[in-house]
Short mmCIF file of C-alpha atoms in Angstrom, two decimals:
data_model
loop_
_atom_site.label_atom_id
_atom_site.label_comp_id
_atom_site.label_asym_id
_atom_site.label_seq_id
_atom_site.Cartn_x
_atom_site.Cartn_y
_atom_site.Cartn_z
CA MET L 26 35.77 12.40 -9.11
CA THR L 27 32.56 13.40 -10.91
CA LYS L 28 30.46 16.01 -9.10
CA TYR L 29 26.69 16.48 -9.21
CA ASP L 30 24.20 18.84 -7.62
CA ILE L 31 22.24 15.89 -6.21
CA ALA L 32 23.13 12.22 -5.95
CA ILE L 33 20.31 9.83 -5.11
CA ILE L 34 20.92 6.34 -3.77
CA GLY L 35 18.00 4.15 -4.84
CA GLY L 36 15.79 4.31 -7.91
CA GLY L 37 12.41 3.48 -6.38
CA PRO L 38 9.34 5.76 -6.38
CA GLY L 39 11.08 8.14 -3.97
CA GLY L 40 14.43 8.19 -5.76
CA TYR L 41 13.45 8.34 -9.41
CA VAL L 42 10.75 10.95 -8.80
CA ALA L 43 13.28 13.08 -6.90
CA ALA L 44 15.71 12.76 -9.81
CA ILE L 45 13.13 13.84 -12.39
CA ARG L 46 11.98 16.77 -10.26
CA ALA L 47 15.59 17.85 -9.73
CA ALA L 48 16.15 17.87 -13.49
CA GLN L 49 12.96 19.87 -14.01
CA LEU L 50 14.27 22.50 -11.58
CA GLY L 51 17.54 22.86 -13.46
CA LEU L 52 19.73 20.81 -11.12
CA GLN L 53 22.15 18.11 -12.24
CA PRO L 54 21.09 14.81 -10.65
CA ALA L 55 22.68 11.37 -10.58
CA LEU L 56 20.58 8.32 -9.77
CA ILE L 57 22.38 5.27 -8.39
CA GLU L 58 20.57 1.94 -8.65
CA ALA L 59 21.96 -1.59 -8.29
CA ASP L 60 18.96 -3.29 -9.91
CA ARG L 61 16.14 -1.97 -12.09
CA VAL L 62 14.58 1.43 -11.58
CA GLY L 63 11.18 1.48 -9.92
CA GLY L 64 12.31 -0.14 -6.70
CA LEU L 65 10.35 -2.70 -4.73
CA CYS L 66 7.02 -1.07 -5.60
CA LEU L 67 7.28 -1.27 -9.34
CA ASN L 68 9.26 -4.51 -9.63
CA TRP L 69 8.10 -6.65 -6.69
CA GLY L 70 5.28 -4.82 -4.94
CA CYS L 71 2.56 -2.39 -5.94
CA ILE L 72 2.45 -2.94 -9.68
CA PRO L 73 2.80 -6.72 -10.11
CA SER L 74 0.51 -7.41 -7.15
CA LYS L 75 -2.20 -5.14 -8.56
CA ALA L 76 -1.89 -6.87 -11.92
CA LEU L 77 -2.48 -10.19 -10.14
CA LEU L 78 -5.37 -8.79 -8.12
CA TRP L 79 -7.05 -7.72 -11.35
CA ASN L 80 -6.66 -11.29 -12.57
CA ALA L 81 -8.29 -12.44 -9.33
CA GLU L 82 -11.24 -10.12 -9.94
CA LEU L 83 -11.70 -11.60 -13.42
CA VAL L 84 -11.58 -15.12 -12.00
CA ARG L 85 -14.16 -14.19 -9.40
CA LEU L 86 -16.41 -12.69 -12.10
CA PHE L 87 -16.17 -15.85 -14.17
CA ARG L 88 -17.10 -17.96 -11.16
CA GLU L 89 -20.16 -15.75 -10.59
CA SER L 90 -21.01 -15.32 -14.27
CA GLU L 91 -24.25 -17.32 -14.11
CA ASP L 92 -25.72 -14.56 -11.93
CA PHE L 93 -25.28 -12.25 -14.93
CA GLY L 94 -26.75 -14.69 -17.47
CA ILE L 95 -23.41 -15.92 -18.77
CA THR L 96 -22.65 -19.64 -18.84
CA TYR L 97 -19.88 -21.72 -20.39
CA ASP L 98 -19.01 -25.34 -20.92
CA ALA L 99 -15.58 -25.34 -19.27
CA LEU L 100 -13.44 -22.86 -17.40
CA HIS L 101 -9.67 -23.16 -17.39
CA ILE L 102 -7.74 -20.92 -15.01
CA ASP L 103 -3.97 -20.69 -15.47
CA MET L 104 -2.16 -18.87 -12.67
CA ALA L 105 1.15 -19.13 -14.53
CA LYS L 106 -0.23 -16.89 -17.29
CA ALA L 107 -1.36 -14.40 -14.67
CA ILE L 108 2.18 -14.30 -13.32
CA ASP L 109 3.57 -13.86 -16.85
CA ARG L 110 1.18 -10.99 -17.49
CA SER L 111 2.20 -9.29 -14.26
CA ARG L 112 5.86 -9.45 -15.29
CA THR L 113 4.97 -7.98 -18.68
CA VAL L 114 3.22 -5.11 -16.91
CA VAL L 115 6.33 -4.56 -14.78
CA ASP L 116 8.64 -4.53 -17.83
CA ARG L 117 6.43 -1.96 -19.52
CA MET L 118 6.43 0.28 -16.47
CA VAL L 119 10.20 0.00 -15.96
CA LYS L 120 10.84 0.96 -19.58
CA GLY L 121 8.51 3.92 -19.11
CA VAL L 122 10.46 5.18 -16.10
CA GLU L 123 13.78 4.64 -17.91
CA PHE L 124 12.42 6.66 -20.84
CA LEU L 125 11.44 9.55 -18.55
CA LEU L 126 14.84 9.57 -16.82
CA LYS L 127 16.59 9.60 -20.17
CA LYS L 128 14.43 12.43 -21.52
CA HIS L 129 15.14 14.49 -18.40
CA LYS L 130 18.88 13.80 -18.86
CA VAL L 131 19.25 12.18 -15.45
CA LYS L 132 22.64 10.50 -15.12
CA MET L 133 22.02 6.81 -14.37
CA ILE L 134 24.76 4.97 -12.50
CA ASP L 135 24.53 1.19 -12.20
CA GLY L 136 25.77 -0.15 -8.89
CA ARG L 137 25.33 -0.08 -5.15
CA GLY L 138 25.87 3.30 -3.52
CA ARG L 139 27.62 3.60 -0.17
CA LEU L 140 28.19 6.84 1.72
CA THR L 141 31.88 7.54 2.36
CA GLY L 142 31.37 11.07 3.63
CA ALA L 143 28.81 13.83 3.94
CA LYS L 144 29.13 14.59 0.22
CA GLU L 145 30.77 11.50 -1.23
CA ILE L 146 29.47 8.15 -2.45
CA ALA L 147 31.36 5.05 -3.50
CA VAL L 148 29.52 3.13 -6.22
CA GLU L 149 30.35 -0.55 -6.29
CA PRO L 150 29.32 -2.36 -9.44
CA ALA L 151 30.50 -5.88 -10.19
CA GLY L 152 34.23 -5.41 -10.54
CA GLU L 153 35.69 -2.03 -9.79
CA ALA L 154 34.38 0.82 -7.68
CA GLU L 155 34.06 4.50 -8.55
CA SER L 156 33.42 7.55 -6.43
CA ILE L 157 31.19 10.53 -7.04
CA GLU L 158 30.70 13.78 -5.19
CA ALA L 159 27.47 15.71 -4.71
CA GLU L 160 26.51 18.89 -2.95
CA HIS L 161 23.38 17.10 -1.72
CA ILE L 162 22.69 13.40 -1.23
CA ILE L 163 19.30 11.73 -0.94
CA VAL L 164 19.09 8.24 0.56
CA ALA L 165 16.15 6.34 -0.94
CA THR L 166 17.10 2.72 -0.36
CA GLY L 167 13.63 1.51 0.64
CA ALA L 168 12.78 -1.43 2.89
CA LEU L 169 12.89 -5.22 3.02
CA ALA L 170 10.32 -7.76 4.18
CA ARG L 171 10.59 -8.66 7.88
CA SER L 172 10.54 -12.20 9.18
CA LEU L 173 9.36 -13.70 12.44
CA PRO L 174 12.10 -14.42 14.97
CA GLY L 175 13.12 -18.06 14.69
CA VAL L 176 11.25 -18.62 11.43
CA GLU L 177 13.43 -19.36 8.42
CA ILE L 178 12.19 -18.09 5.07
CA ASP L 179 13.38 -20.74 2.62
CA GLY L 180 11.68 -19.30 -0.47
CA GLU L 181 9.93 -22.61 -1.11
CA THR L 182 7.57 -23.57 1.69
CA VAL L 183 7.92 -20.42 3.79
CA ILE L 184 7.88 -17.37 1.53
CA THR L 185 7.49 -13.60 1.45
CA SER L 186 5.54 -11.51 -1.04
CA ARG L 187 8.67 -11.48 -3.24
CA GLU L 188 8.49 -15.24 -3.84
CA ALA L 189 4.68 -15.17 -3.95
CA LEU L 190 4.81 -12.89 -6.98
CA GLU L 191 6.62 -15.62 -8.91
CA LEU L 192 4.61 -18.62 -7.70
CA ARG L 193 3.21 -20.17 -10.88
CA GLU L 194 0.89 -22.83 -9.47
CA THR L 195 -1.96 -22.37 -7.05
CA PRO L 196 -1.12 -24.00 -3.73
CA ALA L 197 -3.86 -26.17 -2.29
CA SER L 198 -3.58 -24.37 1.04
CA VAL L 199 -1.89 -21.23 2.33
CA VAL L 200 -1.40 -19.81 5.80
CA ILE L 201 -0.68 -16.08 5.72
CA VAL L 202 1.00 -14.62 8.80
CA GLY L 203 -0.07 -11.00 9.08
CA GLY L 204 -3.49 -9.48 8.47
CA GLY L 205 -2.26 -6.13 7.16
CA PRO L 206 -2.52 -4.95 3.54
CA VAL L 207 -0.03 -7.50 2.16
CA GLY L 208 -1.73 -10.36 3.98
CA VAL L 209 -5.31 -9.59 2.97
CA GLU L 210 -4.39 -8.82 -0.64
CA PHE L 211 -2.69 -12.20 -1.10
CA ALA L 212 -5.52 -13.89 0.80
CA TYR L 213 -7.99 -12.52 -1.74
CA PHE L 214 -5.78 -13.50 -4.67
CA TYR L 215 -5.14 -17.07 -3.59
CA ARG L 216 -8.75 -17.67 -2.58
CA ALA L 217 -9.95 -16.46 -6.00
CA TYR L 218 -7.71 -19.09 -7.57
CA GLY L 219 -9.17 -21.79 -5.35
CA ALA L 220 -6.69 -22.14 -2.49
CA GLU L 221 -7.78 -22.76 1.08
CA VAL L 222 -6.57 -19.66 2.89
CA THR L 223 -6.14 -18.85 6.57
CA VAL L 224 -4.88 -15.47 7.75
CA VAL L 225 -3.26 -15.24 11.19
CA GLU L 226 -3.21 -11.76 12.80
CA LEU L 227 -1.75 -10.89 16.20
CA LEU L 228 -4.15 -7.99 16.85
CA ASP L 229 -7.92 -8.13 17.24
CA HIS L 230 -8.95 -7.47 13.63
CA LEU L 231 -7.80 -7.79 10.06
CA LEU L 232 -6.31 -4.48 8.91
CA PRO L 233 -5.94 -3.53 12.58
CA LEU L 234 -4.80 0.03 11.82
CA GLU L 235 -8.02 0.84 9.98
CA ASP L 236 -11.27 2.06 11.52
CA GLU L 237 -12.90 -0.83 13.37
CA ASP L 238 -16.13 -0.59 11.37
CA VAL L 239 -14.10 -0.99 8.19
CA SER L 240 -12.17 -3.97 9.55
CA ARG L 241 -15.37 -5.70 10.63
CA GLN L 242 -16.92 -5.17 7.21
CA LEU L 243 -13.86 -6.68 5.52
CA GLU L 244 -13.99 -9.67 7.87
CA ARG L 245 -17.66 -10.28 6.96
CA ALA L 246 -16.79 -10.13 3.27
CA PHE L 247 -13.87 -12.53 3.71
CA LYS L 248 -16.12 -15.02 5.52
CA GLN L 249 -18.52 -14.91 2.57
CA GLN L 250 -15.60 -15.56 0.20
CA GLY L 251 -14.48 -18.55 2.27
CA ILE L 252 -11.31 -16.95 3.62
CA ALA L 253 -10.59 -18.13 7.17
CA PHE L 254 -8.78 -15.98 9.69
CA ARG L 255 -7.58 -16.12 13.26
CA THR L 256 -7.29 -12.76 15.00
CA GLY L 257 -5.70 -12.16 18.38
CA ALA L 258 -3.45 -15.07 17.48
CA LYS L 259 0.28 -15.40 18.09
CA VAL L 260 2.50 -17.60 15.93
CA GLY L 261 4.77 -19.77 18.06
CA ALA L 262 6.65 -21.80 15.47
CA VAL L 263 6.68 -22.86 11.83
CA VAL L 264 7.88 -26.43 11.24
CA ARG L 265 8.43 -28.02 7.82
CA SER L 266 7.41 -31.63 7.40
CA SER L 267 7.01 -33.71 4.21
CA GLY L 268 6.85 -30.69 1.94
CA LYS L 269 4.27 -28.92 4.07
CA ALA L 270 4.44 -26.45 6.94
CA ILE L 271 2.86 -26.67 10.36
CA VAL L 272 2.12 -23.28 11.92
CA SER L 273 1.58 -23.37 15.67
CA ILE L 274 -0.58 -20.54 16.97
CA THR L 275 -2.08 -19.51 20.29
CA ALA L 276 -5.39 -17.64 20.44
CA GLU L 277 -7.57 -16.98 23.48
CA GLY L 278 -5.37 -19.28 25.53
CA LYS L 279 -5.86 -22.20 23.14
CA GLU L 280 -3.15 -23.74 20.99
CA GLU L 281 -3.80 -24.78 17.40
CA ASP L 282 -1.72 -26.21 14.56
CA LEU L 283 -2.43 -25.09 11.00
CA THR L 284 -1.04 -27.21 8.17
CA ALA L 285 -0.50 -25.70 4.71
CA ASP L 286 1.43 -26.16 1.48
CA LYS L 287 2.74 -22.60 1.71
CA VAL L 288 3.24 -20.11 4.52
CA LEU L 289 3.46 -16.48 3.48
CA ILE L 290 5.06 -14.10 5.98
CA GLY L 291 3.57 -10.62 5.61
CA ILE L 292 4.22 -8.87 8.91
CA GLY L 293 5.77 -5.64 7.70
CA MET L 294 8.99 -4.10 6.49
CA ALA L 295 12.40 -3.18 7.89
CA ALA L 296 14.57 -0.33 6.61
CA ASN L 297 17.13 -1.28 3.96
CA THR L 298 20.16 0.37 5.58
CA GLU L 299 22.78 -2.37 5.58
CA GLY L 300 25.88 -1.44 3.61
CA VAL L 301 24.67 2.09 2.85
CA GLY L 302 27.34 3.72 5.04
CA LEU L 303 24.91 5.69 7.18
CA GLU L 304 26.83 5.16 10.42
CA GLU L 305 30.13 6.10 8.79
CA ALA L 306 28.60 9.34 7.50
CA GLY L 307 27.17 10.11 10.95
CA VAL L 308 23.50 9.74 9.94
CA GLU L 309 21.27 8.98 12.93
CA LEU L 310 18.76 6.15 12.96
CA GLU L 311 15.54 5.85 14.94
CA ARG L 312 13.95 2.41 15.50
CA GLY L 313 16.16 1.18 12.66
CA PHE L 314 14.91 3.80 10.20
CA VAL L 315 16.67 6.99 9.07
CA ARG L 316 15.58 9.91 11.23
CA ILE L 317 14.45 12.96 9.25
CA ASP L 318 12.85 16.32 9.95
CA ASP L 319 9.81 17.82 8.23
CA THR L 320 11.93 18.75 5.20
CA MET L 321 13.41 15.23 4.79
CA LEU L 322 16.80 16.35 6.17
CA THR L 323 18.80 14.02 8.37
CA ASN L 324 21.06 15.31 11.14
CA VAL L 325 23.77 15.70 8.48
CA PRO L 326 23.00 18.96 6.60
CA SER L 327 23.94 17.65 3.16
CA ILE L 328 22.07 14.34 3.44
CA SER L 329 18.32 13.81 3.10
CA ALA L 330 16.28 10.62 3.13
CA VAL L 331 12.94 9.75 1.54
CA GLY L 332 10.65 6.76 1.24
CA ASP L 333 10.37 3.55 3.22
CA VAL L 334 13.88 3.90 4.68
CA THR L 335 12.51 6.78 6.82
CA GLY L 336 9.73 4.64 8.33
CA LYS L 337 7.22 7.51 8.17
CA LEU L 338 4.49 5.87 6.09
CA LEU L 339 5.67 2.97 3.94
CA LEU L 340 3.72 3.71 0.77
CA ALA L 341 4.96 4.48 -2.74
CA HIS L 342 3.02 7.71 -3.15
CA VAL L 343 4.38 8.95 0.17
CA ALA L 344 7.92 8.21 -1.02
CA SER L 345 7.28 10.20 -4.20
CA ALA L 346 5.83 13.12 -2.25
CA GLN L 347 8.85 13.09 0.06
CA GLY L 348 11.20 12.99 -2.93
CA VAL L 349 9.58 16.05 -4.47
CA ALA L 350 9.57 17.91 -1.13
CA ALA L 351 13.28 17.18 -0.55
CA VAL L 352 14.28 18.44 -3.98
CA GLU L 353 12.10 21.55 -3.71
CA ARG L 354 13.92 22.49 -0.51
CA ILE L 355 17.33 21.81 -2.05
CA ALA L 356 16.38 24.04 -4.98
CA GLY L 357 15.50 26.86 -2.60
CA ARG L 358 11.77 26.58 -3.07
CA SER L 359 9.12 26.12 -0.40
CA ALA L 360 6.87 23.09 -0.21
CA PRO L 361 4.02 22.50 2.24
CA PRO L 362 4.98 20.05 5.00
CA LEU L 363 3.64 16.54 4.65
CA GLU L 364 0.99 15.69 7.22
CA TYR L 365 1.37 11.92 7.25
CA GLU L 366 -1.96 11.31 8.97
CA LYS L 367 -3.68 13.07 6.08
CA LEU L 368 -2.06 11.01 3.33
CA PRO L 369 -4.14 8.31 1.60
CA ARG L 370 -3.86 4.63 2.56
CA CYS L 371 -5.15 1.89 0.26
CA THR L 372 -5.61 -1.88 0.31
CA TYR L 373 -6.53 -3.59 -2.96
CA CYS L 374 -8.32 -6.82 -2.12
CA GLN L 375 -12.01 -6.80 -2.97
CA PRO L 376 -13.77 -5.24 -1.22
CA GLN L 377 -11.05 -2.62 -1.29
CA VAL L 378 -10.20 -0.46 1.71
CA ALA L 379 -9.32 3.23 1.43
CA SER L 380 -8.73 5.67 4.24
CA LEU L 381 -7.30 9.04 5.16
CA GLY L 382 -7.05 10.80 8.50
CA LEU L 383 -8.14 9.66 11.93
CA THR L 384 -10.21 6.63 12.81
CA GLU L 385 -13.19 7.23 15.09
CA ALA L 386 -11.26 5.70 18.01
CA GLN L 387 -8.20 7.89 17.39
CA ALA L 388 -10.34 11.02 17.21
CA ARG L 389 -12.05 10.21 20.51
CA GLU L 390 -8.70 9.41 22.16
CA ARG L 391 -7.57 12.93 21.23
CA GLY L 392 -10.55 14.45 22.94
CA ILE L 393 -12.35 15.46 19.77
CA ASP L 394 -16.12 15.80 20.03
CA VAL L 395 -16.92 13.32 17.28
CA LYS L 396 -19.84 13.10 14.88
CA VAL L 397 -19.99 10.21 12.42
CA GLY L 398 -21.76 9.73 9.12
CA THR L 399 -22.00 6.37 7.39
CA PHE L 400 -23.60 5.20 4.19
CA PRO L 401 -23.75 1.57 2.97
CA TYR L 402 -22.89 0.43 -0.53
CA ARG L 403 -26.24 -1.38 -0.65
CA GLY L 404 -27.94 2.03 -0.84
CA ASN L 405 -25.96 3.00 -3.94
CA GLY L 406 -27.47 2.52 -7.40
CA LYS L 407 -24.18 1.74 -9.17
CA ALA L 408 -23.21 -0.82 -6.51
CA ILE L 409 -26.57 -2.55 -6.89
CA ALA L 410 -26.30 -2.51 -10.70
CA ILE L 411 -22.93 -4.29 -10.63
CA GLU L 412 -23.89 -6.50 -7.66
CA ARG L 413 -21.13 -5.26 -5.42
CA THR L 414 -23.14 -4.08 -2.42
CA GLU L 415 -20.82 -5.09 0.42
CA GLY L 416 -19.18 -2.11 2.09
CA LEU L 417 -19.70 1.37 3.45
CA ALA L 418 -18.32 4.89 3.57
CA LYS L 419 -17.72 6.49 6.95
CA LEU L 420 -16.75 10.07 7.77
CA VAL L 421 -15.37 11.16 11.15
CA VAL L 422 -16.13 14.80 11.89
CA ASP L 423 -14.99 17.29 14.51
CA ALA L 424 -18.34 18.50 15.84
CA ARG L 425 -16.85 21.81 17.02
CA THR L 426 -14.98 22.88 13.86
CA ARG L 427 -17.11 20.79 11.45
CA GLU L 428 -13.94 19.64 9.68
CA ILE L 429 -13.93 16.07 8.34
CA VAL L 430 -10.94 14.54 10.14
CA GLY L 431 -11.28 10.97 8.86
CA TYR L 432 -12.44 9.34 5.63
CA HIS L 433 -12.93 5.56 5.62
CA ILE L 434 -14.30 3.48 2.76
CA VAL L 435 -14.58 -0.28 2.32
CA GLY L 436 -16.21 -1.58 -0.82
CA HIS L 437 -15.79 -2.29 -4.49
CA ASP L 438 -13.07 -0.07 -6.04
CA ALA L 439 -12.99 2.04 -2.87
CA THR L 440 -9.43 3.16 -3.61
CA GLU L 441 -10.68 5.07 -6.66
CA LEU L 442 -12.91 7.18 -4.38
CA LEU L 443 -10.16 8.50 -2.14
CA ALA L 444 -8.84 11.38 -4.27
CA GLU L 445 -11.85 13.45 -3.23
CA ALA L 446 -10.89 12.85 0.38
CA SER L 447 -7.29 13.97 -0.28
CA LEU L 448 -8.48 17.23 -1.78
CA GLY L 449 -11.10 17.62 0.94
CA SER L 450 -8.44 17.19 3.60
CA VAL L 451 -6.24 19.89 2.06
CA LEU L 452 -9.21 22.26 1.90
CA GLU L 453 -10.49 21.31 5.40
CA THR L 454 -13.83 20.34 3.91
CA THR L 455 -16.97 20.17 6.05
CA PRO L 456 -19.81 17.65 5.66
CA ARG L 457 -22.07 20.44 4.42
CA GLU L 458 -19.65 21.37 1.62
CA LEU L 459 -19.18 17.75 0.60
CA GLY L 460 -22.90 17.09 0.87
CA TRP L 461 -23.69 20.01 -1.42
CA THR L 462 -21.14 18.86 -4.01
CA VAL L 463 -23.00 17.31 -6.93
CA HIS L 464 -21.77 13.80 -7.72
CA ALA L 465 -22.55 12.11 -11.04
CA HIS L 466 -25.27 9.45 -10.91
CA PRO L 467 -24.97 6.54 -10.91
CA THR L 468 -21.43 6.33 -9.53
CA LEU L 469 -19.88 4.68 -6.52
CA SER L 470 -18.61 8.13 -5.47
CA GLU L 471 -22.11 8.97 -4.29
CA VAL L 472 -21.49 6.89 -1.15
CA VAL L 473 -19.04 9.58 0.01
CA LYS L 474 -21.53 12.38 -0.56
CA GLU L 475 -24.30 10.47 1.22
CA ALA L 476 -22.00 9.70 4.17
CA ALA L 477 -21.40 13.45 4.46
CA LEU L 478 -25.15 14.06 4.48
CA ALA L 479 -25.59 11.29 7.05
CA VAL L 480 -23.45 13.20 9.57
CA ASP L 481 -26.51 15.34 10.23
CA GLY L 482 -29.07 12.64 9.50
CA GLU L 483 -29.79 13.94 5.99
CA ALA L 484 -28.77 11.01 3.77
CA ILE L 485 -31.29 10.69 0.94
CA HIS L 486 -31.03 7.09 -0.18
CA PHE L 487 -30.86 5.17 3.09
CA TRP L 488 -33.12 5.12 6.13
CA SER L 489 -31.48 4.59 9.51
CA GLU L 490 -33.47 4.44 12.73
#
């Protein structure tokens, strides 16, 4: 039985980053992966979807090109080529990760890992099984798309994001169940390619976990783009008929049937724990996810867990941060605890949505004396120059301590503006400090500075009664 310092089950952004960091710290890691490295994010999530969303932005620009003095005789839009390009991007990224693992001398083991003890893993490739031993084990098996009870996902008419990323022809109509990040991103993509899109969301707003002002702004933008949505709506059934699907919903006490060529289920993720051997190893679960402490340890001292399987915050960069933190502890080093509320959250439709920290409602619920500063994109020179003036930046501030406790941005390329918020959160930045920070002009980043100034009514480039 081969022995390693660390064995990692799952080669996604939590697992492969943990493996590389372990090698950097002089430990001997093994990375077990049944498919391709990069996990759901790289292969069937973050990367291919962002490649497609960039295609959607180009399509939208072409459709609006006359506003910029550009005309053409004919426009041909081929979604199949967009899909092909996204797979090329994925292949390039996978090869890059494989290169890094090889250069760091990480032992790659092909197969499905299953815990057989606190320090033992059976690896089951096609054919025969082998066993390895490790002083420390990290479970990084990720998550799988959830379905609605009673709704069969057939991969043809009723699909998840996995099948959507391979769909080579634009459907005439799509109903998307779920108004979270997955739902609104695919709504933007399909609408750009000409599909009739309706998003169905159980809660009161699209992106219901975001600040309400942000959600309302996104809803206004979607209406302008021709994206329909039903909020406060419950899906009762999905029935297939003659190659189409009929989605029965109830909203405000009224029943309605929506007919579409495709139904995309995007209601969230469930932990990928089946067949991992967690129960046999004595690892405790919580709400179906692996329960961990602040150092990523499970209740079994030799077993840690990172990424989506923990259910903390199902985002690739969070998985990577958890992977690094787990390995740092194993190596005897100290790492600052992850404050999940202060980690960045991004949605990549256009206008994009980027946030960190508390919403205004959450801050008030906690008894914080709140001050708010907002600044609209339409007051920003760069936004006006590129004709992308829909959106705003909003800061939520603790009036007593003057710390900015929430950063919320909706607008063009908003996700690129959030790094400043991440640093500001670590440094407990105040509106005065952010307001005094000189931002290059003209840049979209100025909306964050002006929102900080607006907390005390001192924004320069926008007048508010």
